[in-house]
Amino acid sequence: MNHLLTTEGLSREVLEGLLTDAQEFAEVLERPIPKVPALRGRTVATMFFEPSTRTKMSFDKAAKALSADTVAFSASTSSLSKGESLKDTALTVHAMGIDLMIVRHGATGAPWRLAEWLDIPIVNAGDGAHQHPTQALLDCLTITQRFGSLEGLKIAIVGDIRHSRVARSDMFAMSTLGADVTLVGPPTLLPVHMDGWPARTSTDLDAAIEDADVVYLLRVQTERGGGSVFPSLPEYTKRYGMTNDRFSRLKAKAVVLHPGPMNRGVEISHDVADDERALVLQQVSNGVAARMAVLFALLGGDSDV
Amino acid sequence: MNAEDLGRVATRIAHEIAERNHGLKNVVLLGIPTRGVPFADRIAVALTDIADQPLTAGSIDIGMYRDDIDTRPRTRLGPTNIPEDLDGKTVVLADDVLFTGRTIRAALDALADLGRPSAVQLAVVIDRGHRELPIRADFVGKNIPTSTSERVSVRFLGVDDEEGVWIGEGASP
Amino acid sequence: MSDLIITGGTVLTTDGPIRTDLRITDDRVSEIGQGLEASNVIDANEAWVGPGLVDMHSHLRDPGQDWKEDIATGTGAAAVGGYTAVLAMPNTIPVVDNAQIALYVSERGRRVGSADVYPSGCLTMGGDGERMAHIDEMWDAGVRVFTDDGTSVESAAVLRLAMEYIANLGGLVAQHAVDGAMSAHGYMHEGSVSSRLGMHGIPSEAEEIVISRDLALVRLTGVSYHVQHLSSMVGVGLIRQAKADGLPVTAEVTPHHLVFDHTDVASTDADFKMMPPLRSAEDRDALVLGLQDGTIDIVATDHAPHAPREKEVPFEHAPNGVIGLEWAASVTNSVIGDDQVRFFAALSSSPARIAQITDHGHAITIGSTANLVVFDPTERWTPTDSVSRSRNAPYFGRELIGRVRATVRAGQLTHGSTA
Ligand SMILES: [Zn+2]
């Protein structure tokens, strides 16, 4: 693995290896001194062209827990507005002596372009509605901790599938790890063409949750709400929200995941959000461990030697 | 060395550990993955017999502590299982081969992050010389002088499909 | 001035392709026959000799965007590609919506062009889709093709009036057939690849809707109507039916739509971004078939230069368009196969006829203007660079079949050399 750009096409062996390492790092994070010297002397750049405080903090913490140095680039403080191309920006930052770049961009494929232009590992921290592979890893880690593995689990991913990088990343990773994935949402938020996707689709949440082991709720872009892609937020909640009533109909051991930040009262009720079977905070702490595993895999020695 | 010899080494070292530490009360046994772990397990079985009380070995992986990540192929992280609080304990590290000493240095760093033992001792199956750091073993199965180009490999059933010590290009024991 | 002869070629004459030599004196073809001699010789060596190519869809970016291209560099690329005439698209800065700008383009072409430059004009003022442009005065300045290329005229009512006016003059309405609302947020074909990439798509229906509507207006107004850069199977079907119905309709396809499809966009390389987008393999095959069976009249480049820094950005932020003047002949040749008559119909005589460019696109006769190209249909080569001011081409590193050896415009070599 030279970069982590997508979960599509990652082998089961690679995914399981990353999850095993992530579990080790999760235990490191529990220690009194939650830090190891693995990447001492390495410098990692976070390049966030789209604001995301949470993801950036998580990567930052992961890099620091591995003793790497971090430098941050954000579009607001940059020369991008002065008409510099993405390539020029990347080459400039690279010239500062960067060993790895973590890239978040609002446009699909931006990390791919950087991987082509630069000769250092690139980690995709989310590109457009395309991919967010570390989110998939932390989600799979969370599910593995709960169920032992994903093999045979029934997972429903619910919400705005069409515009969700989380749905795309998770679907590929989860199905590679043996889960049976159903994508659920209103017809206007399901993808138009799904040739070869390893998942089924449904517009019927009530049917999909009947035998689900994991219900993964996507964040509703509330700014999309008013009468464009679905009629209104209350109508969305009624048909696609995890209400208390729906929660009571889940299997006893079923859990609820959410990538955060949650819109309480929209895609998830207040009570469900606070239930111990909603693993949202565990996802957040696993995010650091999963990202440590990724940075360590890409920088922790030459795997091609 | 064949499988039988390896078994005798584990038993002898178990006796030496018990003797040196006046019993096992404060001893925590930690194998260094990969092959220090089955070695530690063998010693633990022998110690359980000697002390007539169950003793389980833990493990301490050094993958996150190596100082040579640029020059060596990366392996997967091994498990780190610390069976009990290490503060004030005597930790006995177990590994298969003692060579440059860099693995042990890394293990000492890892140990420092995990607690504050009162003493650390080292048990190895083979000491092949060529130290690059001021580190020595407290318990040695066998000293085998080697050239740096030779390969010494200790194999345990459970990890490998055979058991014994091989030197060179896989000569039989 | 001494004569130039072209020897050993298969010359496209009014009697069809004939193996013969030909002589050029001044700007005219002066002799056709065997065993000609002169000091300036182009050895065609069994290659095709035919009328210089005519591109009906070039963005020369002049006036206004000379960092991308200008008339000198754009026609330089045209000459390398075998073209002796290009129709310049009017979406310059300022746009060609009046005679003054149209005259600037043709005058500039005369002064610095390596090919003859014919301006097209906008249908609406500033291309705003609302007010009729100065069609009359542009007509008097020589403009024959009217288009708001870059956008489709959204209002059927506005387009209808422009069509009525242009029908009366005898001009051509050319349409960039992509529905604005259906493509508003999209930047690639809506299909399996866009879904997987999470990119906003532009469905084929965006083309279907505009062509269907326009065909109704063609029935109403009787105007000659030309669909630019046809991209979809459904679009090809509409044109085929319209021609069967006897409507005065023509269509073009770009070289890139003939050889690439939306799976090439998976690289997210912005040199595969253009409007309309590369569609599915099924669409591409329908376009090839449409060109072969004559449903699609011509290949037009949609040569659309953009500077490297404009394209070195994520796919969705990059401007639309790729360059193509230098490779269109090769691509067309590899798609239509070994057929000299069809080759020159698609690239020279038909575009000249449709765009009313009367000095170009004729079979070679004694006394005609010497606008010629020598094209070897068998040479295999791999482009690595361009003479355009821009480099946004999807062809670099890909093998093409057939190559322009020499281009002669009004008796002068604009590309290639004599022995
Ligand atoms: Zn256009």
mmCIF file of C-alpha atoms in Angstrom, chain A residues 20-21 24, chain B residues 33-34 59-64 75-80:
data_model
loop_
_atom_site.group_PDB
_atom_site.id
_atom_site.type_symbol
_atom_site.label_atom_id
_atom_site.label_comp_id
_atom_site.label_asym_id
_atom_site.label_seq_id
_atom_site.Cartn_x
_atom_site.Cartn_y
_atom_site.Cartn_z
ATOM 1 C CA THR A 20 -5.502 -5.508 13.783
ATOM 2 C CA ASP A 21 -2.974 -2.700 14.032
ATOM 3 C CA GLU A 24 -3.200 -2.392 19.069
ATOM 4 C CA PRO B 33 6.501 -11.301 19.291
ATOM 5 C CA THR B 34 6.731 -13.296 17.232
ATOM 6 C CA SER B 59 3.553 -10.281 25.380
ATOM 7 C CA ILE B 60 5.108 -6.970 24.466
ATOM 8 C CA ASP B 61 5.363 -5.955 20.831
ATOM 9 C CA ILE B 62 8.164 -3.639 19.769
ATOM 10 C CA GLY B 63 6.861 -2.670 16.320
ATOM 11 C CA MET B 64 5.991 0.833 17.488
ATOM 12 C CA THR B 75 5.965 -6.490 9.726
ATOM 13 C CA ARG B 76 2.494 -6.410 11.195
ATOM 14 C CA LEU B 77 2.222 -5.257 14.760
ATOM 15 C CA GLY B 78 2.190 -8.163 17.188
ATOM 16 C CA PRO B 79 0.001 -8.342 20.252
ATOM 17 C CA THR B 80 0.827 -6.524 23.457
#
